[in-house]
Each structure stands twice: as structure tokens, then as C-alpha cells.
Coordinates of C-alpha atoms and ligand atoms in Angstrom, one line a residue:
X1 CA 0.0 0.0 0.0
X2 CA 1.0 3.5 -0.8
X3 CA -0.1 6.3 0.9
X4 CA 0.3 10.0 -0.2
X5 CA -0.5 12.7 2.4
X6 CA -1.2 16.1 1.7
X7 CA 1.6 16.2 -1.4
X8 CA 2.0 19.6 -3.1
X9 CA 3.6 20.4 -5.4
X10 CA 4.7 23.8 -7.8
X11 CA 6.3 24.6 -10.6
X12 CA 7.2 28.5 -10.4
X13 CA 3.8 29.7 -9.9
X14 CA 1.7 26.8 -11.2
X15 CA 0.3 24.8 -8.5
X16 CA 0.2 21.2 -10.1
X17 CA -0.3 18.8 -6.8
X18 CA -2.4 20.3 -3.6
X19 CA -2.9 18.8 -0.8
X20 CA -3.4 15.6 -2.7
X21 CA -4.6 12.8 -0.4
X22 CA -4.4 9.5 -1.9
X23 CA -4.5 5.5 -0.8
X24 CA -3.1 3.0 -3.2
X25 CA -4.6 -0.7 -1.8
X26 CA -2.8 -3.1 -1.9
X27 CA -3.3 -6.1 -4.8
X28 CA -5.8 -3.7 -6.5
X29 CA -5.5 -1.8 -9.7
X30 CA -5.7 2.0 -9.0
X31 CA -6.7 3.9 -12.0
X32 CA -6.1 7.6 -12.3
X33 CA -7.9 9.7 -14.9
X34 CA -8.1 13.6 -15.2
X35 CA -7.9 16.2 -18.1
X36 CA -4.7 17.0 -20.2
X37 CA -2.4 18.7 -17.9
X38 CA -4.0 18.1 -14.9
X39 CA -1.0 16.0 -13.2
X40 CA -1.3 12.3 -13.2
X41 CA 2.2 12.4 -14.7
X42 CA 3.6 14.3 -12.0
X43 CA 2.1 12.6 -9.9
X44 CA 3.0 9.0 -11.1
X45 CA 6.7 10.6 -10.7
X46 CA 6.5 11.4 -7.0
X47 CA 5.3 8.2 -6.6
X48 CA 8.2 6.6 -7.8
X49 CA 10.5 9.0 -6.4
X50 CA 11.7 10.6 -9.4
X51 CA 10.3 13.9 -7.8
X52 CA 10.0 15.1 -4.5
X53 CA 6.8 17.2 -3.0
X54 CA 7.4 20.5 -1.6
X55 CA 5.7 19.2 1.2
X56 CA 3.3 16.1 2.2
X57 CA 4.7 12.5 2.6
X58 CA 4.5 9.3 0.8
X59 CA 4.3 6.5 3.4
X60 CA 5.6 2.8 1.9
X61 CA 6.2 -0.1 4.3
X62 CA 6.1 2.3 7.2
X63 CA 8.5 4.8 5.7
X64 CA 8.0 8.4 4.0
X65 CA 9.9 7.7 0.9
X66 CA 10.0 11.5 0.5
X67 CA 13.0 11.9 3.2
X68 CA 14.8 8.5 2.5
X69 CA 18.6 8.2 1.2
X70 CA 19.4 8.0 -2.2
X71 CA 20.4 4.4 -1.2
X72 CA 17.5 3.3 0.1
X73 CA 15.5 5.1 -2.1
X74 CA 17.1 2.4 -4.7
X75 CA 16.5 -0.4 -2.5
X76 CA 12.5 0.6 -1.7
X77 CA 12.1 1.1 -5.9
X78 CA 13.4 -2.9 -5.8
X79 CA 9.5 -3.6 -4.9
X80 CA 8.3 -1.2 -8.2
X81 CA 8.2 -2.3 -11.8
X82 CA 7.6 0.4 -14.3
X83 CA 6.3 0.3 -17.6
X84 CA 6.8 3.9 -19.3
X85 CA 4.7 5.2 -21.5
X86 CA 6.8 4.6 -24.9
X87 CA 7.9 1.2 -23.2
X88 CA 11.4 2.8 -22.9
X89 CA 12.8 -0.3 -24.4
X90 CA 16.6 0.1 -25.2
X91 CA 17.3 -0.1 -29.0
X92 CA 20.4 -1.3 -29.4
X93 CA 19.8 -4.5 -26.9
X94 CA 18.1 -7.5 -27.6
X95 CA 14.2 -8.2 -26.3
X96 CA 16.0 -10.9 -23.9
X97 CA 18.8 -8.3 -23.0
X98 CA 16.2 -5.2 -22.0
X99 CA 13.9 -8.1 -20.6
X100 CA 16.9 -9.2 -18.1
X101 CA 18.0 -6.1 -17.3
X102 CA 16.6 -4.8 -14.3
X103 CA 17.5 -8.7 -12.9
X104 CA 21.3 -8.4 -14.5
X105 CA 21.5 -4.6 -12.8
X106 CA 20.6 -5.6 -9.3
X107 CA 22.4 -8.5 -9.8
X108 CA 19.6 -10.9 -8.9
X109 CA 20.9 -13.9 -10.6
X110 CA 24.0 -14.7 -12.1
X111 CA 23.0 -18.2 -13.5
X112 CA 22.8 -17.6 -17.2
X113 CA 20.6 -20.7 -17.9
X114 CA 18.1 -19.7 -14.9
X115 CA 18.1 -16.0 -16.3
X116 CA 17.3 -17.2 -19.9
X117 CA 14.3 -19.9 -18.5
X118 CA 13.2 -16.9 -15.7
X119 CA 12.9 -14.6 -19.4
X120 CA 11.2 -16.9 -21.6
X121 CA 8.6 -17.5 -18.4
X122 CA 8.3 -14.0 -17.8
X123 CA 7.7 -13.6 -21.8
X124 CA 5.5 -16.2 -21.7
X125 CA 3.3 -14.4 -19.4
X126 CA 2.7 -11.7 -21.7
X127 CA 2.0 -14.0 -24.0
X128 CA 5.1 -13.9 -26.3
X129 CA 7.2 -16.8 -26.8
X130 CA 10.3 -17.2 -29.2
X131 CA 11.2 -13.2 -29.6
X132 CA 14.2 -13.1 -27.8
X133 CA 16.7 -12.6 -30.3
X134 CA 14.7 -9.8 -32.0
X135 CA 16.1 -6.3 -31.9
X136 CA 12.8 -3.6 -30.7
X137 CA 12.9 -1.9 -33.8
X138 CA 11.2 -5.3 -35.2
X139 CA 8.2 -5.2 -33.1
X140 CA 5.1 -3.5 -33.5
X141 CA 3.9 -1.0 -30.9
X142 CA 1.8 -3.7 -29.1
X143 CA 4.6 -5.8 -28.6
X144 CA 6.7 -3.3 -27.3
X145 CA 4.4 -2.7 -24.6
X146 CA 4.2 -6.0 -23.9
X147 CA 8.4 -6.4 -23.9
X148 CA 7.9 -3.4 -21.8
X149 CA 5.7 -5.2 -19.2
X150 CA 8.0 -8.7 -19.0
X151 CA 10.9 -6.0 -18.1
X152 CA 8.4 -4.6 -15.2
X153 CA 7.4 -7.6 -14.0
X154 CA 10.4 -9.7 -14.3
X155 CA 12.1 -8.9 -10.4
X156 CA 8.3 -9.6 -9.6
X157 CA 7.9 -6.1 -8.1
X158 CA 5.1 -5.9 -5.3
X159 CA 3.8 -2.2 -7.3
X160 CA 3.6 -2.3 -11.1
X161 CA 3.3 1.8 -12.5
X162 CA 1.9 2.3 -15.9
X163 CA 1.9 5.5 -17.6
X164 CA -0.7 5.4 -20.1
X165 CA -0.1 1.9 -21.2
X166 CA -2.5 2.2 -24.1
X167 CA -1.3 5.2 -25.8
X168 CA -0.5 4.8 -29.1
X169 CA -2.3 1.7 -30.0
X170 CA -5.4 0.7 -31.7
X171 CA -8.7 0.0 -30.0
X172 CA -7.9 -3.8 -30.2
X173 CA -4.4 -3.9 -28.9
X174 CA -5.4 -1.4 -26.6
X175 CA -8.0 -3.8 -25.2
X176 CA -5.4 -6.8 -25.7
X177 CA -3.1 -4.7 -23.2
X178 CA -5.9 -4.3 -20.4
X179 CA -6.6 -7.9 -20.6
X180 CA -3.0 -8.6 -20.1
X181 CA -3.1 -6.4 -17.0
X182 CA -6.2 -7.8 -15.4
X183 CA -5.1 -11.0 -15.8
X184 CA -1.2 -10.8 -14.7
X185 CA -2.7 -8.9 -11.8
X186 CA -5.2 -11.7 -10.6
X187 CA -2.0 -14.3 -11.8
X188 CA 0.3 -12.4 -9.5
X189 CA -1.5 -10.1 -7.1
X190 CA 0.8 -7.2 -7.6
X191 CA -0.9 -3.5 -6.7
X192 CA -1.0 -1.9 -10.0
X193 CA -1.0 2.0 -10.7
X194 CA -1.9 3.2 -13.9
X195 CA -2.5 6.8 -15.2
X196 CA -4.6 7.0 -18.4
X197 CA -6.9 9.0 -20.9
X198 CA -8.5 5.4 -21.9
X199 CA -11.7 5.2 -20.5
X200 CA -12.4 2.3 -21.9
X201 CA -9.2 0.3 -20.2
X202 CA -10.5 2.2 -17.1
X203 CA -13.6 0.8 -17.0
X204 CA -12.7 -2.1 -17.9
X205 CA -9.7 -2.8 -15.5
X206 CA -10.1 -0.4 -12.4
X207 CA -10.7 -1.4 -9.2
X208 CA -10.0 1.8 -7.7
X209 CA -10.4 5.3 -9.8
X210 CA -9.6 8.3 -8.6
X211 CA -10.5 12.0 -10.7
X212 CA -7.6 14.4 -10.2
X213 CA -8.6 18.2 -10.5
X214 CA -7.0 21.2 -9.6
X215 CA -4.1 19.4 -7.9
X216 CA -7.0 17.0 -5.7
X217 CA -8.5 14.0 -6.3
X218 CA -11.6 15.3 -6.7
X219 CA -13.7 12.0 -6.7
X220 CA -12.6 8.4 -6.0
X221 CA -15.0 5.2 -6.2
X222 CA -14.9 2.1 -7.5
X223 CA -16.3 2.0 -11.2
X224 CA -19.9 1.9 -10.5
X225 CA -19.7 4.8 -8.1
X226 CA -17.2 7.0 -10.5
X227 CA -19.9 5.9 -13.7
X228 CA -22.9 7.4 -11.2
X229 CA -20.9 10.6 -9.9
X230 CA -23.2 13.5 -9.2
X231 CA -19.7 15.4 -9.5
X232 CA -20.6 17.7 -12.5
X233 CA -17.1 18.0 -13.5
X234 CA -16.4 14.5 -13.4
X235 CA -19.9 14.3 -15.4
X236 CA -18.4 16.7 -18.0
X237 CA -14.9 14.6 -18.1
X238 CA -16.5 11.5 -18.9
X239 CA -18.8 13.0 -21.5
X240 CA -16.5 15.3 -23.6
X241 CA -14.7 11.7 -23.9
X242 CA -17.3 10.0 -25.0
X243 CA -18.2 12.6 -27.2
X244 CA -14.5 12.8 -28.5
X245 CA -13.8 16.1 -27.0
X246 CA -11.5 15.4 -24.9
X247 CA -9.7 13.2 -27.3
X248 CA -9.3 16.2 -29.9
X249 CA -8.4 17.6 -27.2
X250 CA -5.0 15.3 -26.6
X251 CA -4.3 15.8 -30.2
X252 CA -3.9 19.2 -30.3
Ligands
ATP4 N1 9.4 19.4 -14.8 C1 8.5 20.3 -15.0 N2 8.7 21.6 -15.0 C2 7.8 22.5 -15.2 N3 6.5 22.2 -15.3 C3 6.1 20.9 -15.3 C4 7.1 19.9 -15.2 N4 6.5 18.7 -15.2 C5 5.2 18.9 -15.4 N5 5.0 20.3 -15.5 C6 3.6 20.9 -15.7 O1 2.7 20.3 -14.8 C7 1.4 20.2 -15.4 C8 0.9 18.8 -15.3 O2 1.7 18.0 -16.2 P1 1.5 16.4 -16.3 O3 2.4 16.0 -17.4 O4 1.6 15.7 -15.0 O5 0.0 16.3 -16.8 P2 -0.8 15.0 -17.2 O6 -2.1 15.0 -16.5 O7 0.0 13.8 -17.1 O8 -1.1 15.4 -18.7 P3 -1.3 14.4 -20.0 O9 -2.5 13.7 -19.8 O10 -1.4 15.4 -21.2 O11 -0.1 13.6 -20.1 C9 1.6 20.7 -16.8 O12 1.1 22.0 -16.9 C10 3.1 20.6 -17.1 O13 3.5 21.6 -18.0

């Protein structure tokens, strides 16, 4: 579990996070939705200490992650997997290579014929098989992602973080992805944390989904109670998506 406590946070003037209160259950998938610009990446990036509030805390295991070492900083992000939003796979390495690496950089296991059985299981579970000689630049987005996710799941982290794991993919793949999700999450029971624009994976997915606004999260519910908000911004939000608004919107 993850717990943020009143986290704020500026930029110069502009006030991105205020006050933001927010509980991440464990073995649950937290969705976080919210306009262009409202913060979800910012605050996917505090979460994983890659920024710090200007106040607030962010309790894990009994600790405010906020005010740890950079040494222990590394060894609490041992228990997070990551899966950026363009994959961040490394082009000039092998799909085995960037699959092994976090294991190979923390030095989690030195067997070579362990690693190569732990990353053919790992790929297996993102249902790829026999790709590990293939260089990224010969995979199609969806794979990518997919590559992407083996690499974030591979230490078997207890928090997965996905920054918009959908974007950039068709409807179909898209879907194909948020299967893959729900069902390595039930396989596993890792918490998962995922900012995204796609209603549709959030709807599908969530257990958890939390409206940031002005810096709060403005309304949080399960998917029933986020579908039936009274909220009339949150109304607005989901209907200028539906109605593609706030897809144009993205483009631009
Ligand atoms: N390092 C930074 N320096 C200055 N401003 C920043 C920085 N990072 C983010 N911001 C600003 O904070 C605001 C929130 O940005 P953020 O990327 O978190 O939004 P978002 O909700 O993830 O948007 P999108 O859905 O479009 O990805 C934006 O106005 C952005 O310009």
C-alpha cells in the first residue's frame, strides 16, 4: 500500500499537486484519470521518487519515501516495476537483454541458464514466446508494450506503474493490453497503478479510480460509483470523452 499525504507540489507559480490525499490498496489496480495537464504524470513521478513534494509524505512499508537516502530510495524502488509510456525499451539491446536487465543490474541472478528460463517465463506471461533474439525496432507497438511489461514484471515487483499503457495503440491492442493487465494482476496479485486517458481500459480494469482536479483528487470510487458521480465535473470529463472532445483535445 501506498499512501500520499497532503503532497503539493509547484512549478514557479503553477500549482500542479495540492494537498493531494491519496491511498493505493494493496493487490488492487488504481486507475487515475483527469484532463490534459492536470498532473497524473507528475504525480505517477513522486510516486516513484523521481520527484520530491514541496511538502506532504509518501508513506511505503512504514517509511516516508519522501525523506529517505538515495540508497535506500534504490533499494525501496526494488519492490516497483515500471512500464513507461513509450515502453522505454533500449534499442540497441536484444528483447532478452532489456527483458533481463533490471534482474542483470541488481544483480539478482548470475546463473545464465536460470536468467534465460526466468525470461522466456516472464515472456510467456505476456504471452510472447520465441522473440528473444529480435532487436525492438522489429516489433510492433503492441509488442513493445508487452516487452515493456516482462521488463516490469520480471524482479516480480510488489507495485507495477503504468503511464498510459495504451497510448498509441489501436482500440484492439489497446483492449489486448488491459486484458493482459487484469489477468497478470489476478495471476500475481501485484498492486498496479496506472495513469490513463483510456476510459475504456479504465472501465474495464479499475478497481480503484480516482479524478484528479486542480491538484486534488476530486472524486474516487470504485467503477460503479465513479460511472454514477453527481460530480458535474467529473460528469463533463467522462462526456466530452465519449463525445471525442477530450480526445481532440489530446491531439492538439
Ligand atoms: N518538470 C516540470 N517543469 C515544469 N512544469 C512541469 C514539469 N512537469 C510537469 N509540469 C507541468 O505540470 C502540469 C501537469 O503535467 P502532467 O504531465 O503531470 O499532466 P498530465 O495530467 O500527465 O497530462 P497528459 O494527460 O497530457 O499527459 C503541466 O502544466 C506541465 O506543464
Amino acid at each position: 500500500m501506498i499512501v500520499t499525504e497532503n503532497i503539493s507540489k509547484s512549478f514557479g507559480k503553477q500549482k500542479v499537486l495540492d494537498d493531494l490525499n491519496l491511498t493505493i490498496e494493496e493487490g488492487k489496480i488504481t486507475v487515475i484519470i483527469g484532463k490534459s495537464g492536470a498532473g497524473k504524470s507528475v504525480l505517477l513521478k513522486h510516486l516513484i521518487g523521481l520527484l520530491k513534494p514541496d511538502s506532504g509524505k509518501i508513506i511505503f512499508q512504514d517509511k516516508d519515501i519522501t525523506r529517505v537516502s538515495d540508497k535506500e530510495l534504490k533499494n525501496i524502488r526494488l519492490n516497483f516495476g515500471v512500464l513507461f509510456q513509450d515502453a522505454a525499451l533500449f534499442d540497441s539491446l536484444t528483447v532478452f537483454e532489456n527483458v533481463a536487465f533490471p534482474v542483470i543490474e541488481h544483480k539478482l541472478l548470475k546463473d545464465r541458464k536460470k536468467l534465460k528460463e526466468l525470461v522466456k517465463e516472464t515472456l510467456s506471461l505476456v504471452e510472447l514466446e520465441n522473440i528473444e533474439d529480435k532487436m525492438p525496432s522489429e516489433l510492433s507497438g503492441g509488442m513493445r508494450k508487452r516487452v515493456g511489461l516482462a521488463r516490469a514484471i520480471i524482479t516480480k515487483p510488489k507495485i507495477i506503474f503504468f503511464d498510459e499503457p495504451t497510448t498509441g495503440l489501436d482500440p484492439i491492442t489497446s483492449m489486448s493490453i488491459a486484458k493482459l493487465i487484469k489477468q497478470m494482476q489476478e495471476k500475481l496479485k501485484t498492486t498496479c497503478f496506472i495513469i490513463s486517458h483510456d476510459l475504456s481500459l479504465t472501465f474495464k480494469i479499475a478497481d480503484r479510480i480516482g479524478f484528479l482536479h486542480n491538484g486534488r483528487i476530486m472524486e474516487f470510487g470504485d467503477r460503479h460509483s465513479i460511472k454514477n458521480s453527481k460530480n458535474p465535473i467529473v460528469i463533463e470529463f467522462l462526456e466530452s470523452y465519449y463525445t471525442g472532445e477530450e480526445n481532440e483535445q489530446q491531439k492538439s
